C-alpha positions as a printed Julia matrix, in Angstrom:
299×3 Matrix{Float64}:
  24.4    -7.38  -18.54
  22.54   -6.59  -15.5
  22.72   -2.94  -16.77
  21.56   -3.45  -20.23
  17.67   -5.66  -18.88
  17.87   -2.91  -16.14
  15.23   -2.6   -13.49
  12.0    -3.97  -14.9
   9.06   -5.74  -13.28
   9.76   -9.49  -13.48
  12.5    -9.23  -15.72
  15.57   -8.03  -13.57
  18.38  -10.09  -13.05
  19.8    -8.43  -10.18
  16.08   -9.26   -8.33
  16.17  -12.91   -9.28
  19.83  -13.0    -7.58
  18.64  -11.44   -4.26
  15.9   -13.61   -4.27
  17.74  -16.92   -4.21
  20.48  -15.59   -1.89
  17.42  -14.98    0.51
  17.87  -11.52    0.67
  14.41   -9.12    1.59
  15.92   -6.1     2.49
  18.4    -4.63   -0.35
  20.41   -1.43   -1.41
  18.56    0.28   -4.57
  21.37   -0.17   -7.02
  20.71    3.18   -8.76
  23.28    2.63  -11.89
  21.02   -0.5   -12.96
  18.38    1.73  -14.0
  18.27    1.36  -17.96
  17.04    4.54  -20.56
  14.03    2.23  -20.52
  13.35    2.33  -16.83
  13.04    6.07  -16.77
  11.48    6.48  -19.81
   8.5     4.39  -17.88
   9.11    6.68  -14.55
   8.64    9.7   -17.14
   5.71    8.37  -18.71
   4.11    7.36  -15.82
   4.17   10.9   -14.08
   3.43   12.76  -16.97
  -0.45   11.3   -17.71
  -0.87   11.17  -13.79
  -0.07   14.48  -12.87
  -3.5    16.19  -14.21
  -5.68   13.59  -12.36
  -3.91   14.15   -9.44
  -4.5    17.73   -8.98
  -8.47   17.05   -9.97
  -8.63   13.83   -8.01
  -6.34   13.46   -5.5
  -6.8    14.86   -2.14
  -4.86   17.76   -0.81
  -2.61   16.15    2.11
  -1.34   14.17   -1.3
  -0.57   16.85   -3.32
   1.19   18.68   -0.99
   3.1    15.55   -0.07
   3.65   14.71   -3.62
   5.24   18.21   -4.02
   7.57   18.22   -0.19
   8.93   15.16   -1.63
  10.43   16.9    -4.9
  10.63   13.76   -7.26
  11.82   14.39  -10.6
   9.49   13.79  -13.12
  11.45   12.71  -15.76
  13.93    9.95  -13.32
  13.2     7.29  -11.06
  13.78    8.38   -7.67
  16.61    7.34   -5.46
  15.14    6.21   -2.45
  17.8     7.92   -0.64
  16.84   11.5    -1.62
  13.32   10.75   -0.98
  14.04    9.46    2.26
  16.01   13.34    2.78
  12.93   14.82    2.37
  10.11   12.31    3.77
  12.19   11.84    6.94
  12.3    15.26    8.71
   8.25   15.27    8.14
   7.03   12.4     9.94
   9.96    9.86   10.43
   9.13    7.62    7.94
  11.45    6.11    5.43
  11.41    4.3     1.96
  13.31    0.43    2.68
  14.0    -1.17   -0.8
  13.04   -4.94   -0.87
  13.47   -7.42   -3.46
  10.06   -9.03   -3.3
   6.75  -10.03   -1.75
   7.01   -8.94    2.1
   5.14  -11.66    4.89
   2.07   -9.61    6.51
   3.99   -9.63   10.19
   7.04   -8.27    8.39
   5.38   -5.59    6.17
   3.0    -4.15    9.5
   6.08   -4.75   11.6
   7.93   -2.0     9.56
   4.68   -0.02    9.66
   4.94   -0.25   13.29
   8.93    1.2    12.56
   7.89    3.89   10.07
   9.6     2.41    7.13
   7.86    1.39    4.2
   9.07   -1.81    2.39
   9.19   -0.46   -1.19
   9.87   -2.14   -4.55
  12.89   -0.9    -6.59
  11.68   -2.78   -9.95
   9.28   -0.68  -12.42
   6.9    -1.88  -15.29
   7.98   -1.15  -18.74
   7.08    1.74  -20.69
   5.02    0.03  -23.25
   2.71   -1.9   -20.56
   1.69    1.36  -18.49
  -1.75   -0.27  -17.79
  -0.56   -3.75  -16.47
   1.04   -3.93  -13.22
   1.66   -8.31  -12.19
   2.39   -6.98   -8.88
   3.91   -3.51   -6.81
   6.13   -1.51   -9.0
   8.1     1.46   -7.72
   5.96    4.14   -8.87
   3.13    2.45   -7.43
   4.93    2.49   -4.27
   6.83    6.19   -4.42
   3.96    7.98   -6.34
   1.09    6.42   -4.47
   1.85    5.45   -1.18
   4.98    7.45   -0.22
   3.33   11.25   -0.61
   1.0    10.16    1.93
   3.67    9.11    4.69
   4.77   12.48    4.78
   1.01   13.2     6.17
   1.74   13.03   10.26
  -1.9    12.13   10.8
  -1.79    9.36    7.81
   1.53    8.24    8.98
   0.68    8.0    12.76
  -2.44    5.56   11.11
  -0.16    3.41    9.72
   2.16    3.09   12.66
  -1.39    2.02   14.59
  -1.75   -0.27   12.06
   1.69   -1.97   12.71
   0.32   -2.09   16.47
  -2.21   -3.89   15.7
  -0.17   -7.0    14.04
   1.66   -7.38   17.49
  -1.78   -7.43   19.32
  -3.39  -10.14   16.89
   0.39  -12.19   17.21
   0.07  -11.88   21.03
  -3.49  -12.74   21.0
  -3.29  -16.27   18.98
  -0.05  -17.14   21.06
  -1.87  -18.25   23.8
  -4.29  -20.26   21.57
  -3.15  -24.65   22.82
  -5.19  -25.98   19.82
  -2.99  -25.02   16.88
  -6.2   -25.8    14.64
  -7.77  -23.48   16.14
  -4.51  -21.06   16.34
  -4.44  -21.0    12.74
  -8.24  -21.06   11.83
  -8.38  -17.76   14.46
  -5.72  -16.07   12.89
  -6.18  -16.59    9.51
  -9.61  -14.67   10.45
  -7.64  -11.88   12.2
  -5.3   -11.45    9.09
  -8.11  -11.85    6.45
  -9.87   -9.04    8.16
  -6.4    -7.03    8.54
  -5.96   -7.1     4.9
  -9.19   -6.05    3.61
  -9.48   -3.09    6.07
  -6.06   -2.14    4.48
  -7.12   -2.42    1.36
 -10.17   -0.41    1.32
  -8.23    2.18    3.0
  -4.74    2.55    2.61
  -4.7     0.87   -1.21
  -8.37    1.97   -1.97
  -9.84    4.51   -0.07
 -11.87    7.59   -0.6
 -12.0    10.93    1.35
 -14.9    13.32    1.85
 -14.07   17.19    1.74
 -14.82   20.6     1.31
 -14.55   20.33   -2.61
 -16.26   16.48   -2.75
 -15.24   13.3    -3.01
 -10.92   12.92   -3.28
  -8.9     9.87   -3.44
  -6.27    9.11   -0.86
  -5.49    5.09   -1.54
  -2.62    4.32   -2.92
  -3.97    1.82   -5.54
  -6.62    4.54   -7.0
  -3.05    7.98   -6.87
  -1.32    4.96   -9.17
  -3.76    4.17  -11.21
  -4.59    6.28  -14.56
  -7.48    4.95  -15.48
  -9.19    3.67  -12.12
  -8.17    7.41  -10.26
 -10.66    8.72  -12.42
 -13.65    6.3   -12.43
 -14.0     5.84   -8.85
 -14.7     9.1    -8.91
 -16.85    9.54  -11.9
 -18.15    6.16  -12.72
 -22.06    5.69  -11.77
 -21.42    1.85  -11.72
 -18.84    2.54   -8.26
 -20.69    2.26   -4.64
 -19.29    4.61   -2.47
 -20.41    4.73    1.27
 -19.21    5.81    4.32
 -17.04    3.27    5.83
 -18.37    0.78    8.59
 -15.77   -1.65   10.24
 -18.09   -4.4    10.15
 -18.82   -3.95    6.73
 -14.78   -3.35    5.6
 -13.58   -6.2     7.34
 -16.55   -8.63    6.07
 -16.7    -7.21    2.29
 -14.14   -9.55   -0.25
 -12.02   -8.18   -3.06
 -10.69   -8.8    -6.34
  -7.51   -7.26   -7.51
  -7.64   -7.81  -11.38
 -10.05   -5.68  -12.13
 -11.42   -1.71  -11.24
 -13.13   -1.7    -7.77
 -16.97   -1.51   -7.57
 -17.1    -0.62   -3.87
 -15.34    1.79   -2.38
 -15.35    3.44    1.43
 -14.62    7.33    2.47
 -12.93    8.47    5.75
 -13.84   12.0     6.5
 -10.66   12.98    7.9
  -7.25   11.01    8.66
  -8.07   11.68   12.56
 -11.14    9.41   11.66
  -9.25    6.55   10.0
  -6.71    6.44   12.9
 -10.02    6.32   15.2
 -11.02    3.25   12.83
  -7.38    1.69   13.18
  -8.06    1.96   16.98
 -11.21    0.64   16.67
 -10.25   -2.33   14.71
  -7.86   -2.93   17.54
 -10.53   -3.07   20.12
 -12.86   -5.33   17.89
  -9.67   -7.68   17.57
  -9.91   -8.29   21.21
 -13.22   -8.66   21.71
 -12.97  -11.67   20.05
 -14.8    -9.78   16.73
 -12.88  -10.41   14.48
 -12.29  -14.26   14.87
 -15.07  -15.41   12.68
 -15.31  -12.82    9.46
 -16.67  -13.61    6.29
 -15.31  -16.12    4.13
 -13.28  -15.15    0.54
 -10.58  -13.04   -0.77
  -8.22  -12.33   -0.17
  -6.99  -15.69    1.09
  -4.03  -16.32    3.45
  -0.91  -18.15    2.77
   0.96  -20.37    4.95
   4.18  -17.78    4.67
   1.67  -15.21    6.45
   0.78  -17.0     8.98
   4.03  -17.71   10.15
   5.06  -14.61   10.37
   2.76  -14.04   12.76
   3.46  -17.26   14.58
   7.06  -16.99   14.23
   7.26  -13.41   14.33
């Protein structure tokens, strides 16, 4: 039966199964991919692969081609892990679900990227009710095999040990939680308007390098075009103070000017977290569930 439904977003059996045996970390079971599945995969890639090359920016599209993905199959994460591996030692680790913050930067922290095996079906390109695996292979992925981006990320991972350290100490466990939800709240929207959002400058103007934007075949292009999108160079105090909403296209976006510069921000956002700077951000989205926090205080 399993192979008939397939792999598809909120509808896969084999997901639902992992899920109540309390099983994160999964094998991709390959041979559950229906016609259906690739036919999204195939769909997908095809309308992307023009806005790439005018929007994306060139560390992707060299990725996007060292990783060798066929356009017309959903990957295996094995064979892109052959390929992504020798480059910067990062891997692809199939998951069957929603990954707590400590968890997801602690893999950072490991090079592996928790990556969703499920894909959205082919008649609902637009609408994505959470990660899907081209989001994940043919947005984030290319990126990791960037050593500069990837050495970022692994930063990042560092910095979800410091903040864990940091609010261990903390007696009052009001206090403990109020801090770190603050820590984490200013975590996340720093990763979102750089890893899932962000914007480069270069040589030939303004490219995309979030993962959310490379995924996206509508929003790839108006970020870039769109008069009604802000785009300024990126502050810390401003990132990690400035809300979000996911269910609709961005109207403020942030450039790096290099990925040297957005591992000095990663570093910097580090330094700010022990300064005490980041203990009392602004309130909003994205909010923090009790499953993040204790990751963090149960790491």
């Amino acid at each position: 039966m399993d192979s008939l439904v397939g792999l598809t977003t909120t509808q896969a059996p084999f997901i639902e199964q992992a899920q109540k045996r309390g099983e994160l970390y999964i094998v991709q079971p390959y041979e559950l991919y229906s016609d259906e599945n690739h036919e999204a995969w195939r769909r997908l890639f095809s309308r992307m692969h023009d806005r790439w090359l005018k929007y994306a920016n060139e560390h992707f599209l060299k990725g996007i081609e060292s990783l060798c993905l066929d356009p017309s199959l959903v990957p295996r994460l094995d064979d892109v892990n052959k390929f992504l591996e020798p480059l910067t030692h990062f891997k692809a680790k199939p998951v069957s679900g929603y990954v707590p913050a400590f968890m997801f930067f602690d893999c950072l922290r490991n090079r592996e990227f928790p990556t969703t095996i499920t894909i959205r079906r082919s008649d609902q390109l637009d609408y994505l009710p959470e990660p899907d695996i081209f989001h994940d292979i043919a947005g984030h992925v290319p990126m990791h095999t960037d050593p500069a981006f990837a050495d970022a990320l692994v930063r990042f991972g560092d910095c979800a040990h410091t903040a864990a350290d940091l609010v261990s100490g903390i007696a009052d466990e009001a206090e403990q939680v109020r801090r770190l939800t603050s820590i984490i709240k200013a975590m996340a929207r720093f990763f979102w308007f750089t890893i899932e959002f962000g914007l480069m400058n270069s040589k030939d103007g303004m490219k995309v390098y979030g993962s959310g934007l490379l995924s996206s075949f509508g929003e790839i292009e108006h970020c870039i075009e769109s008069p009604d999108v802000q785009r300024y160079p990126i502050q810390l105090e401003w990132v990690i103070n400035q809300s979000f909403e996911i269910d609709h296209y961005q109207p403020l976006l942030f450039y790096v000017e290099s990925f040297d510069h957005l591992f000095e921000l990663v570093d910097e956002l580090e330094t700010w977290m022990k300064q005490g700077e980041l203990n009392n951000v602004a309130p909003g989205e994205p909010g923090v569930n009790a499953e993040d926090l204790r990751s963090f205080l149960h790491r």
